[in-house]
């Protein structure tokens, strides 16, 4: 949830603080964006939005000069910060859409497998009694409920 997202951002900020002596502060913004991109794979959608905003603020406060303020002197840094936040939100949205489609495909695959098994079992039935028995067993299995079929004479 939110606490794991905040923990992820704290670790990302610590990593950026460690590598700051070897890279410029703008590169830190790219590392934050990469972290948000990777995080969107396992962080829920609304939390990734929050991570984008908090990550952008952390980059501003801890890395963009003047440090430890919300003030940004250069227009390029303002644009990068806005781009960072928007990109994080877009990435979070697209990742969530992808996850929803993946869930749908997984469910459809399971349904297709069940339908295949049904048709396979039904095609193996030699007579009406075997067909009815196979149908009842499949409905029991699929629904988890006992099933009965009443056949009325014509």
PDB file of C-alpha atoms in Angstrom:
ATOM      1  CA  UNK A   1       0.000   0.000   0.000  1.00  0.00           C
ATOM      2  CA  UNK A   2       0.983   3.547   0.699  1.00  0.00           C
ATOM      3  CA  UNK A   3       3.643   2.614   3.259  1.00  0.00           C
ATOM      4  CA  UNK A   4       5.419   0.280   0.852  1.00  0.00           C
ATOM      5  CA  UNK A   5       5.271   3.011  -1.816  1.00  0.00           C
ATOM      6  CA  UNK A   6       6.803   5.511   0.593  1.00  0.00           C
ATOM      7  CA  UNK A   7       9.456   2.959   1.578  1.00  0.00           C
ATOM      8  CA  UNK A   8      10.243   2.428  -2.101  1.00  0.00           C
ATOM      9  CA  UNK A   9      10.663   6.199  -2.564  1.00  0.00           C
ATOM     10  CA  UNK A  10      12.866   6.504   0.534  1.00  0.00           C
ATOM     11  CA  UNK A  11      15.140   3.772  -0.837  1.00  0.00           C
ATOM     12  CA  UNK A  12      15.183   5.422  -4.258  1.00  0.00           C
ATOM     13  CA  UNK A  13      16.035   8.787  -2.686  1.00  0.00           C
ATOM     14  CA  UNK A  14      18.815   7.197  -0.632  1.00  0.00           C
ATOM     15  CA  UNK A  15      20.240   5.563  -3.766  1.00  0.00           C
ATOM     16  CA  UNK A  16      20.144   8.916  -5.553  1.00  0.00           C
ATOM     17  CA  UNK A  17      21.891  10.617  -2.625  1.00  0.00           C
ATOM     18  CA  UNK A  18      24.646   8.007  -2.784  1.00  0.00           C
ATOM     19  CA  UNK A  19      25.269   8.486  -6.508  1.00  0.00           C
ATOM     20  CA  UNK A  20      24.848  12.296  -6.497  1.00  0.00           C
ATOM     21  CA  UNK A  21      28.603  12.954  -6.215  1.00  0.00           C
ATOM     22  CA  UNK A  22      29.186  11.198  -9.563  1.00  0.00           C
ATOM     23  CA  UNK A  23      26.208  12.496 -11.567  1.00  0.00           C
ATOM     24  CA  UNK A  24      24.452  15.816 -12.076  1.00  0.00           C
ATOM     25  CA  UNK A  25      21.173  16.508 -10.341  1.00  0.00           C
ATOM     26  CA  UNK A  26      19.278  16.305 -13.667  1.00  0.00           C
ATOM     27  CA  UNK A  27      20.462  12.707 -14.066  1.00  0.00           C
ATOM     28  CA  UNK A  28      18.946  12.045 -10.648  1.00  0.00           C
ATOM     29  CA  UNK A  29      15.575  13.082 -12.116  1.00  0.00           C
ATOM     30  CA  UNK A  30      15.978  10.475 -14.839  1.00  0.00           C
ATOM     31  CA  UNK A  31      16.826   7.855 -12.219  1.00  0.00           C
ATOM     32  CA  UNK A  32      13.687   8.841 -10.300  1.00  0.00           C
ATOM     33  CA  UNK A  33      11.658   8.494 -13.497  1.00  0.00           C
ATOM     34  CA  UNK A  34      13.199   5.085 -14.167  1.00  0.00           C
ATOM     35  CA  UNK A  35      12.364   4.106 -10.583  1.00  0.00           C
ATOM     36  CA  UNK A  36       8.753   5.206 -11.052  1.00  0.00           C
ATOM     37  CA  UNK A  37       8.596   3.242 -14.308  1.00  0.00           C
ATOM     38  CA  UNK A  38       9.896   0.080 -12.639  1.00  0.00           C
ATOM     39  CA  UNK A  39       7.735   0.698  -9.592  1.00  0.00           C
ATOM     40  CA  UNK A  40       4.619   0.897 -11.747  1.00  0.00           C
ATOM     41  CA  UNK A  41       5.025  -2.826 -12.382  1.00  0.00           C
ATOM     42  CA  UNK A  42       4.281  -3.702  -8.764  1.00  0.00           C
ATOM     43  CA  UNK A  43       2.800  -0.554  -7.204  1.00  0.00           C
ATOM     44  CA  UNK A  44      -0.932   0.029  -7.567  1.00  0.00           C
ATOM     45  CA  UNK A  45      -2.173   2.773  -9.862  1.00  0.00           C
ATOM     46  CA  UNK A  46      -3.134   5.422  -7.309  1.00  0.00           C
ATOM     47  CA  UNK A  47       0.020   4.767  -5.329  1.00  0.00           C
ATOM     48  CA  UNK A  48       2.129   5.240  -8.461  1.00  0.00           C
ATOM     49  CA  UNK A  49       0.425   8.614  -8.964  1.00  0.00           C
ATOM     50  CA  UNK A  50       1.343   9.479  -5.399  1.00  0.00           C
ATOM     51  CA  UNK A  51       4.882   8.182  -5.968  1.00  0.00           C
ATOM     52  CA  UNK A  52       5.224  10.393  -9.051  1.00  0.00           C
ATOM     53  CA  UNK A  53       4.214  13.489  -7.139  1.00  0.00           C
ATOM     54  CA  UNK A  54       6.236  12.713  -4.008  1.00  0.00           C
ATOM     55  CA  UNK A  55       9.236  11.611  -6.108  1.00  0.00           C
ATOM     56  CA  UNK A  56       9.073  14.878  -8.028  1.00  0.00           C
ATOM     57  CA  UNK A  57       8.913  16.845  -4.792  1.00  0.00           C
ATOM     58  CA  UNK A  58      11.792  14.840  -3.303  1.00  0.00           C
ATOM     59  CA  UNK A  59      13.878  15.488  -6.413  1.00  0.00           C
ATOM     60  CA  UNK A  60      13.078  19.198  -6.112  1.00  0.00           C
ATOM     61  CA  UNK A  61      13.774  19.479  -2.392  1.00  0.00           C
ATOM     62  CA  UNK A  62      16.852  17.256  -2.114  1.00  0.00           C
ATOM     63  CA  UNK A  63      18.587  17.565  -5.481  1.00  0.00           C
ATOM     64  CA  UNK A  64      17.542  20.604  -7.558  1.00  0.00           C
ATOM     65  CA  UNK A  65      19.418  23.776  -6.542  1.00  0.00           C
ATOM     66  CA  UNK A  66      18.732  25.560  -4.288  1.00  0.00           C
ATOM     67  CA  UNK A  67      18.446  22.415  -2.182  1.00  0.00           C
ATOM     68  CA  UNK A  68      16.003  22.004   0.725  1.00  0.00           C
ATOM     69  CA  UNK A  69      13.504  24.463  -0.745  1.00  0.00           C
ATOM     70  CA  UNK A  70      10.587  24.215  -3.126  1.00  0.00           C
ATOM     71  CA  UNK A  71      12.073  27.041  -5.191  1.00  0.00           C
ATOM     72  CA  UNK A  72      13.398  26.200  -8.647  1.00  0.00           C
ATOM     73  CA  UNK A  73      15.636  28.766 -10.367  1.00  0.00           C
ATOM     74  CA  UNK A  74      15.878  27.423 -13.922  1.00  0.00           C
ATOM     75  CA  UNK A  75      12.913  27.051 -16.256  1.00  0.00           C
ATOM     76  CA  UNK A  76      14.421  23.846 -17.638  1.00  0.00           C
ATOM     77  CA  UNK A  77      14.223  22.294 -14.185  1.00  0.00           C
ATOM     78  CA  UNK A  78      10.580  23.324 -13.830  1.00  0.00           C
ATOM     79  CA  UNK A  79       9.805  21.733 -17.186  1.00  0.00           C
ATOM     80  CA  UNK A  80      11.705  18.555 -16.244  1.00  0.00           C
ATOM     81  CA  UNK A  81       9.840  18.355 -12.952  1.00  0.00           C
ATOM     82  CA  UNK A  82       6.460  18.724 -14.652  1.00  0.00           C
ATOM     83  CA  UNK A  83       7.481  16.193 -17.302  1.00  0.00           C
ATOM     84  CA  UNK A  84       8.553  13.795 -14.572  1.00  0.00           C
ATOM     85  CA  UNK A  85       5.208  14.012 -12.778  1.00  0.00           C
ATOM     86  CA  UNK A  86       3.131  13.747 -15.965  1.00  0.00           C
ATOM     87  CA  UNK A  87       5.236  10.826 -17.257  1.00  0.00           C
ATOM     88  CA  UNK A  88       4.808   8.987 -13.954  1.00  0.00           C
ATOM     89  CA  UNK A  89       1.044   9.442 -14.069  1.00  0.00           C
ATOM     90  CA  UNK A  90       0.844   8.312 -17.709  1.00  0.00           C
ATOM     91  CA  UNK A  91       3.057   5.296 -17.037  1.00  0.00           C
ATOM     92  CA  UNK A  92       0.904   4.362 -14.041  1.00  0.00           C
ATOM     93  CA  UNK A  93      -2.249   4.623 -16.130  1.00  0.00           C
ATOM     94  CA  UNK A  94      -0.880   2.531 -18.991  1.00  0.00           C
ATOM     95  CA  UNK A  95       0.523  -0.097 -16.653  1.00  0.00           C
ATOM     96  CA  UNK A  96      -2.851  -0.436 -14.935  1.00  0.00           C
ATOM     97  CA  UNK A  97      -4.621  -0.790 -18.283  1.00  0.00           C
ATOM     98  CA  UNK A  98      -2.139  -3.474 -19.249  1.00  0.00           C
ATOM     99  CA  UNK A  99      -2.738  -5.329 -15.982  1.00  0.00           C
ATOM    100  CA  UNK A 100      -6.517  -5.209 -16.488  1.00  0.00           C
ATOM    101  CA  UNK A 101      -6.169  -6.590 -20.023  1.00  0.00           C
ATOM    102  CA  UNK A 102      -3.831  -9.294 -18.755  1.00  0.00           C
ATOM    103  CA  UNK A 103      -6.416 -10.336 -16.152  1.00  0.00           C
ATOM    104  CA  UNK A 104      -9.114 -10.466 -18.834  1.00  0.00           C
ATOM    105  CA  UNK A 105      -6.902 -12.601 -21.085  1.00  0.00           C
ATOM    106  CA  UNK A 106      -6.121 -14.955 -18.221  1.00  0.00           C
ATOM    107  CA  UNK A 107      -9.832 -15.406 -17.449  1.00  0.00           C
ATOM    108  CA  UNK A 108     -10.681 -15.888 -21.119  1.00  0.00           C
ATOM    109  CA  UNK A 109      -7.921 -18.477 -21.413  1.00  0.00           C
ATOM    110  CA  UNK A 110      -9.311 -20.382 -18.444  1.00  0.00           C
ATOM    111  CA  UNK A 111     -12.796 -20.254 -19.951  1.00  0.00           C
ATOM    112  CA  UNK A 112     -11.493 -21.465 -23.316  1.00  0.00           C
ATOM    113  CA  UNK A 113      -9.747 -24.375 -21.584  1.00  0.00           C
ATOM    114  CA  UNK A 114     -12.951 -25.271 -19.735  1.00  0.00           C
ATOM    115  CA  UNK A 115     -14.957 -25.145 -22.965  1.00  0.00           C
ATOM    116  CA  UNK A 116     -12.391 -27.347 -24.680  1.00  0.00           C
ATOM    117  CA  UNK A 117     -12.584 -29.895 -21.857  1.00  0.00           C
ATOM    118  CA  UNK A 118     -16.385 -29.849 -22.029  1.00  0.00           C
ATOM    119  CA  UNK A 119     -16.461 -30.448 -25.768  1.00  0.00           C
ATOM    120  CA  UNK A 120     -13.796 -33.144 -25.440  1.00  0.00           C
ATOM    121  CA  UNK A 121     -15.760 -35.008 -22.771  1.00  0.00           C
ATOM    122  CA  UNK A 122     -19.054 -34.598 -24.596  1.00  0.00           C
ATOM    123  CA  UNK A 123     -17.593 -35.851 -27.861  1.00  0.00           C
ATOM    124  CA  UNK A 124     -16.430 -39.027 -26.098  1.00  0.00           C
ATOM    125  CA  UNK A 125     -19.980 -39.896 -25.014  1.00  0.00           C
ATOM    126  CA  UNK A 126     -21.293 -42.976 -26.839  1.00  0.00           C
ATOM    127  CA  UNK A 127     -24.916 -42.806 -25.760  1.00  0.00           C
ATOM    128  CA  UNK A 128     -27.401 -40.438 -24.117  1.00  0.00           C
ATOM    129  CA  UNK A 129     -26.799 -41.771 -20.600  1.00  0.00           C
ATOM    130  CA  UNK A 130     -23.045 -41.216 -20.856  1.00  0.00           C
ATOM    131  CA  UNK A 131     -23.694 -37.762 -22.299  1.00  0.00           C
ATOM    132  CA  UNK A 132     -26.003 -36.828 -19.412  1.00  0.00           C
ATOM    133  CA  UNK A 133     -23.580 -38.211 -16.828  1.00  0.00           C
ATOM    134  CA  UNK A 134     -20.660 -36.274 -18.360  1.00  0.00           C
ATOM    135  CA  UNK A 135     -22.762 -33.092 -18.503  1.00  0.00           C
ATOM    136  CA  UNK A 136     -23.788 -33.393 -14.843  1.00  0.00           C
ATOM    137  CA  UNK A 137     -20.180 -34.014 -13.760  1.00  0.00           C
ATOM    138  CA  UNK A 138     -18.934 -30.992 -15.726  1.00  0.00           C
ATOM    139  CA  UNK A 139     -21.618 -28.679 -14.349  1.00  0.00           C
ATOM    140  CA  UNK A 140     -20.835 -29.943 -10.817  1.00  0.00           C
ATOM    141  CA  UNK A 141     -17.154 -29.240 -11.351  1.00  0.00           C
ATOM    142  CA  UNK A 142     -17.660 -25.792 -12.897  1.00  0.00           C
ATOM    143  CA  UNK A 143     -20.222 -24.523 -10.414  1.00  0.00           C
ATOM    144  CA  UNK A 144     -19.139 -26.399  -7.318  1.00  0.00           C
ATOM    145  CA  UNK A 145     -22.795 -27.303  -6.732  1.00  0.00           C
ATOM    146  CA  UNK A 146     -24.556 -30.632  -7.050  1.00  0.00           C
ATOM    147  CA  UNK A 147     -26.493 -30.847 -10.297  1.00  0.00           C
ATOM    148  CA  UNK A 148     -29.432 -32.927 -11.433  1.00  0.00           C
ATOM    149  CA  UNK A 149     -31.006 -33.245 -14.839  1.00  0.00           C
ATOM    150  CA  UNK A 150     -34.629 -34.204 -15.163  1.00  0.00           C
ATOM    151  CA  UNK A 151     -35.647 -35.604 -18.505  1.00  0.00           C
ATOM    152  CA  UNK A 152     -39.299 -35.662 -19.264  1.00  0.00           C
ATOM    153  CA  UNK A 153     -40.609 -38.053 -21.836  1.00  0.00           C
ATOM    154  CA  UNK A 154     -41.946 -36.689 -25.077  1.00  0.00           C
TER     155      UNK A 154
END
